[in-house]
Coordinates of C-alpha atoms and ligand atoms in Angstrom, one line a residue:
X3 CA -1.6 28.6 -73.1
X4 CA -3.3 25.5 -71.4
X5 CA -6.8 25.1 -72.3
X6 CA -9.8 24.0 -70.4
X7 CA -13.9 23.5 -71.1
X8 CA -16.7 26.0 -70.3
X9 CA -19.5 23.5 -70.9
X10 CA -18.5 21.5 -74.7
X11 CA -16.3 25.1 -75.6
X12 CA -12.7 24.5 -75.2
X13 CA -11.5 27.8 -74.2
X14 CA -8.2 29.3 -72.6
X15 CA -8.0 28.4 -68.9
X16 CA -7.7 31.9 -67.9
X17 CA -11.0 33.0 -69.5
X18 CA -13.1 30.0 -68.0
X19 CA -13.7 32.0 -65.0
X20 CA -15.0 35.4 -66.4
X21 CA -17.2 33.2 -68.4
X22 CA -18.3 31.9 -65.3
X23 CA -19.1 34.6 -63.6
X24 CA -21.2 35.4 -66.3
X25 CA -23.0 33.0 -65.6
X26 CA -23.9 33.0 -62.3
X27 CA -24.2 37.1 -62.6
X28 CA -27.3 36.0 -65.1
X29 CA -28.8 33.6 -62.6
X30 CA -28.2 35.1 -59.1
X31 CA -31.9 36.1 -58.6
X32 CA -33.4 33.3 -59.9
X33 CA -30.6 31.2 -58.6
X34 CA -32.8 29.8 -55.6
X35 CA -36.5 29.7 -57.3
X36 CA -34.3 27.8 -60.5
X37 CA -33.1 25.3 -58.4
X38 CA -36.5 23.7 -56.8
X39 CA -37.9 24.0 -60.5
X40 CA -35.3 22.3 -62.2
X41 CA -34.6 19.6 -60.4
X42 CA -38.3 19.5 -58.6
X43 CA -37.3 20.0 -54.9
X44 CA -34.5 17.4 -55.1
X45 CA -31.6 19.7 -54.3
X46 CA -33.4 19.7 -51.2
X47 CA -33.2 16.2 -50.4
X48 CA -29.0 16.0 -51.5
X49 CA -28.2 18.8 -49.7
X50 CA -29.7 17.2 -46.2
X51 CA -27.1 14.1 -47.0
X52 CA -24.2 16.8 -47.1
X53 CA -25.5 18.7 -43.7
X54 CA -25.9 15.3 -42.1
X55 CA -22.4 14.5 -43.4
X56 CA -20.7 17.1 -41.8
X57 CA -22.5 16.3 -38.8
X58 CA -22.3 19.7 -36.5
X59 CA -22.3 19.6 -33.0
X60 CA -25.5 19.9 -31.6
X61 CA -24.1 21.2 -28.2
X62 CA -22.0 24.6 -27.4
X63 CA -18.8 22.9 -28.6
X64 CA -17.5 25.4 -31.2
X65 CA -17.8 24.2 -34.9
X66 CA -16.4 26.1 -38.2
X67 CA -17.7 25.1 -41.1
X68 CA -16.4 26.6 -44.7
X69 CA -18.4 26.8 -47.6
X70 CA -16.5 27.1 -51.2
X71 CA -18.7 28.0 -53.9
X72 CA -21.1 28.5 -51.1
X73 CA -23.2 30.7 -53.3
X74 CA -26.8 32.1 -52.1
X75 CA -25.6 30.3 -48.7
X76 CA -27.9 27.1 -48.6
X77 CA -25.1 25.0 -47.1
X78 CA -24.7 27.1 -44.7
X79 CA -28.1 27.7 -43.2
X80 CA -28.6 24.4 -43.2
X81 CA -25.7 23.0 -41.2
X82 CA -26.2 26.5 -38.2
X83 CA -29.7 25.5 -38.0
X84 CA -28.8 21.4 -37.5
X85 CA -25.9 22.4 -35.4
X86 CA -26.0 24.0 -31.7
X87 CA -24.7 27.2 -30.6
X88 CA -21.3 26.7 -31.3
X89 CA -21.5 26.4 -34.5
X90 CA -20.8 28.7 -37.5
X91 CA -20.3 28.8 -40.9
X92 CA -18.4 30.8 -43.9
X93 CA -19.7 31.0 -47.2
X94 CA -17.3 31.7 -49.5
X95 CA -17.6 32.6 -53.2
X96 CA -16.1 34.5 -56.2
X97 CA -19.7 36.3 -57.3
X98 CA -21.1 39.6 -55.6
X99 CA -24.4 39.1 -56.8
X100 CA -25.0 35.7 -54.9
X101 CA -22.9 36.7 -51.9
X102 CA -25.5 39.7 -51.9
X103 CA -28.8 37.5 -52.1
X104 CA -27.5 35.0 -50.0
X105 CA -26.7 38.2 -47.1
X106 CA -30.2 39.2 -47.4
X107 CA -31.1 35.9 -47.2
X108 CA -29.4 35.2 -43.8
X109 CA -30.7 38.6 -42.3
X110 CA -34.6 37.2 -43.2
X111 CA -34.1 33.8 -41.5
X112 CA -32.3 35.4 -38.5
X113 CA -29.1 33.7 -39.1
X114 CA -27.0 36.8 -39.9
X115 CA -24.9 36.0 -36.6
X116 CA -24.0 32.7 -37.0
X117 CA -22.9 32.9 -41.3
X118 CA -20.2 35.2 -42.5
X119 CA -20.0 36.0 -46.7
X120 CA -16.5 36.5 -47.6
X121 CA -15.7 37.2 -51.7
X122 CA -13.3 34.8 -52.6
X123 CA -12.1 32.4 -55.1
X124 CA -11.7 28.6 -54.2
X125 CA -8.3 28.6 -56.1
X126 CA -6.2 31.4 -53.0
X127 CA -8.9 31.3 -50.5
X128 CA -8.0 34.0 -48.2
X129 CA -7.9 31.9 -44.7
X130 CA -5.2 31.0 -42.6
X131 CA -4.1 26.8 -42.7
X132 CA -6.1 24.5 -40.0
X133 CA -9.0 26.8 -39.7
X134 CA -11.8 25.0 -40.2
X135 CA -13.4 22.0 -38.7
X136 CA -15.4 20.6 -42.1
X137 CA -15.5 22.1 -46.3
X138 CA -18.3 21.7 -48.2
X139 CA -18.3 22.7 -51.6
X140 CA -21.6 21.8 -53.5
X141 CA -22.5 21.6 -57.1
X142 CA -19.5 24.5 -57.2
X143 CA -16.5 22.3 -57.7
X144 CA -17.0 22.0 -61.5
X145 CA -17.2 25.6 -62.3
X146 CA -13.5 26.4 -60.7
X147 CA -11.5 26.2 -63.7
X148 CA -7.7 24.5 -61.8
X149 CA -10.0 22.0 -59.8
X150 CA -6.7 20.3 -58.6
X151 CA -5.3 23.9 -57.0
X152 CA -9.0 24.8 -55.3
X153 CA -8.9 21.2 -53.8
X154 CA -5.3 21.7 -52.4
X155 CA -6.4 24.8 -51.0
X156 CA -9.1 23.3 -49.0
X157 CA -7.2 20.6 -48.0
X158 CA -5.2 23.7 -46.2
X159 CA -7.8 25.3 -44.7
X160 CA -8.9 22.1 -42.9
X161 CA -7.7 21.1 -39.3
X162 CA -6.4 17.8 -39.1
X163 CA -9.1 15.8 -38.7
X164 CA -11.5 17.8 -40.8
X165 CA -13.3 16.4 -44.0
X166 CA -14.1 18.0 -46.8
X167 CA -17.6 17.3 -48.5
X168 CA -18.2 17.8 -52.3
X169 CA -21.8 17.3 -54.0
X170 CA -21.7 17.1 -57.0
X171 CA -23.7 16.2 -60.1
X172 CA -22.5 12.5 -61.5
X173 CA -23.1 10.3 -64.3
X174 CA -26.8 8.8 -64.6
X175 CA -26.5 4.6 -65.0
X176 CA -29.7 3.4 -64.4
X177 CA -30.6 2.0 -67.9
X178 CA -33.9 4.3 -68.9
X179 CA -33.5 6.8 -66.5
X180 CA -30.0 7.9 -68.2
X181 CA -32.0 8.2 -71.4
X182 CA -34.8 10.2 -69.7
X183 CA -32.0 12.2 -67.8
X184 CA -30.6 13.4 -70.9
X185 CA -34.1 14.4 -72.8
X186 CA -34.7 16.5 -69.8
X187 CA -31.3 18.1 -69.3
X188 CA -31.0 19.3 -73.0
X189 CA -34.3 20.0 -73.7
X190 CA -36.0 21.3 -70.7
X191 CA -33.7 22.6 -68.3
X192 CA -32.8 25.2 -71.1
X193 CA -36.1 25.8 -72.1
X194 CA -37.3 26.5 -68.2
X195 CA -34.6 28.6 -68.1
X196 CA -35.6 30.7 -70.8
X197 CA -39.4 30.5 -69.9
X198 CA -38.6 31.8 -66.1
X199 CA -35.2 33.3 -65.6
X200 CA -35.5 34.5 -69.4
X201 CA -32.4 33.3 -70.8
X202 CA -31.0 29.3 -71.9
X203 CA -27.8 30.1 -72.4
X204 CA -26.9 29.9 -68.7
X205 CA -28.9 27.0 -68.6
X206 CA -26.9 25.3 -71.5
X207 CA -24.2 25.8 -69.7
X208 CA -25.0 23.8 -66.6
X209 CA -26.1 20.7 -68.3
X210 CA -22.7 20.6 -70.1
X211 CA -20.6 20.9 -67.4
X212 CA -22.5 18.4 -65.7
X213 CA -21.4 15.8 -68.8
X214 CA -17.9 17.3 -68.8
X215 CA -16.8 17.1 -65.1
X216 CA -14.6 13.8 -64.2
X217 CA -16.4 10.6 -63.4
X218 CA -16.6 9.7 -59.7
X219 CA -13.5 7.3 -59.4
X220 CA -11.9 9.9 -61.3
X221 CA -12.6 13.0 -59.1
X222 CA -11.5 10.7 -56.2
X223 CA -7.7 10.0 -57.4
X224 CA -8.0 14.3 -58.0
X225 CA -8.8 14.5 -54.2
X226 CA -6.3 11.9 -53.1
X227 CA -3.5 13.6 -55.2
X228 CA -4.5 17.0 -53.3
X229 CA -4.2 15.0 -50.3
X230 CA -6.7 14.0 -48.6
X231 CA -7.1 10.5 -47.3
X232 CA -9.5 8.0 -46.2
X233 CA -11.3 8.8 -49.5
X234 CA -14.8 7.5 -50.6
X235 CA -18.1 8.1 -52.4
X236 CA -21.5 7.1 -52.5
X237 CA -24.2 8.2 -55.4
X238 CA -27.6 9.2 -55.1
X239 CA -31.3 9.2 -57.3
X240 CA -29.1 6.9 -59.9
X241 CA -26.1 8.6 -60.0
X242 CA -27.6 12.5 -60.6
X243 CA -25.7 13.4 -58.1
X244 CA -22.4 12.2 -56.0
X245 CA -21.3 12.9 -52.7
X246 CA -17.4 12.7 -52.0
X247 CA -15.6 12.7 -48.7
X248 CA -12.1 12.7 -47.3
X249 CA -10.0 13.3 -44.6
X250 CA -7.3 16.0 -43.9
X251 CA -5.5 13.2 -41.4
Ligands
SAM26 C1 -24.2 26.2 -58.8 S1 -23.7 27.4 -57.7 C2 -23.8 26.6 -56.1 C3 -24.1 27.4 -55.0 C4 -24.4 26.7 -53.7 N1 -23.2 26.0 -53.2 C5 -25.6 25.8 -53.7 O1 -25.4 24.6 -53.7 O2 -26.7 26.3 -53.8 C6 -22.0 27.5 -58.0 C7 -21.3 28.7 -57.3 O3 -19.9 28.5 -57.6 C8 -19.4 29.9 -57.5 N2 -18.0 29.8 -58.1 C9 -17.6 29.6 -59.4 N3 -16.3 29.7 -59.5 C10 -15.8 29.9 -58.3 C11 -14.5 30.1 -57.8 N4 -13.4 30.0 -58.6 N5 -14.3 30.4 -56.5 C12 -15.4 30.5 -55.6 N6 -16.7 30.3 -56.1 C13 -16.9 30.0 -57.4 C14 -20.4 30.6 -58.3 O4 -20.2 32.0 -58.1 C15 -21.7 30.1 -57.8 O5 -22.2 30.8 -56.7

């Protein structure tokens, strides 16, 4: 049986996603709170780049944006509330605990009409081909354990014309900061973890897949062997984090 990484564990491919799930079962409602603490408000300021990205509409002209691994639905809000009224959003994603915060979510901010949650796993996401104007898939990308079959299943899902955006977290080069990087990710991400959402091991987790998903040039030969085209990237904060983009065409 092919194997694959859970963080620095090699484990069976087929078990990678229950141990995921895990995972994100643990974090769901801390998920949100977590991610201003840990990375101080910065997931803030990526996520803005991916909403201007996509770039919705601001008029009535309809708009469908999907979001893979959309999780508690930030994505999602963001790019209704930068786009006009025809434009909507689905977040989709494999865990029932962060559809569920990210529906109550919606229903608080009034946005409950404009964002659908739909349980589904990036690998057979259950849409027809050419439905969707933009994909966004943020930080999620590196969780789905046969990254070349979700990315191929985007790619169908998009209209000709569409792009897909992934955010994801990247390899720190700025000499010192890389060095700072790491102190914080293996020391105090785990220990913040444990201190508010009461457990590391989650925690641990994420800063190892961070190390062990494919450098940037890497992940863009994976997206132009799914097929998209027109493929490019551009870093951020020192290469924390990367934002990739191409073209159904
Ligand atoms: C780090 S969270 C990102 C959530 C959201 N995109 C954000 O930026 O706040 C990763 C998400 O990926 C989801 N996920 C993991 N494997 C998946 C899969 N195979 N299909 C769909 N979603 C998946 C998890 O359930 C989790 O909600």
């Amino acid at each position: 049986m092919s194997e694959t990484h859970f963080g620095y564990r090699q484990v069976p491919l087929d078990e990678k996603q229950a141990l995921v799930d895990d995972v994100f079962h643990k974090v769901a409602r801390r998920y949100d709170l977590m991610n201003d603490l840990m990375s101080a408000g910065l997931h803030r300021v990526w996520k803005d780049a991916l909403v201007t990205a996509i770039n919705p509409p601001k008029g009535d002209q309809e708009f469908a944006l999907l979001d893979v691994a959309g999780g508690t639905g930030d994505i999602s809000f963001r790019t209704v509330t930068a786009g006009g009224f025809g434009t909507r959003a689905t977040v989709a994603d494999i865990n029932a605990e962060m559809l569920a915060v990210g529906r109550q979510r919606a229903v608080e901010r009034g946005l409950d009409h404009a964002v659908t949650f739909v349980d589904a796993n990036a690998e057979s996401l259950p849409f027809a081909d050419k439905q969707f104007d933009a994909v966004s898939i943020a930080f999620g990308i590196r969780n789905v354990p046969r990254i070349d079959v979700a990315l191929k299943d985007m790619h169908r899902t998009l209209k000709f014309g569409g792009r897909l955006l992934c955010l994801e977290f990247s390899n720190v080069d700025v000499p010192g900061l890389d060095a700072l990087y790491e102190l914080y990710s293996f020391n105090l991400v785990p220990a913040m973890g444990r201190a508010v959402a009461g457990d590391a091991e989650p925690y641990q987790y994420l800063v190892e897949s961070i190390r062990r998903f494919p450098k940037p040039n890497a992940f863009a030969d994976m997206m132009r062997d799914a097929g998209f085209a027109r493929v490019s990237h551009r870093v951020m904060t020192g290469g924390i984090v990367a934002l990739h983009s191409g073209w159904r065409l």
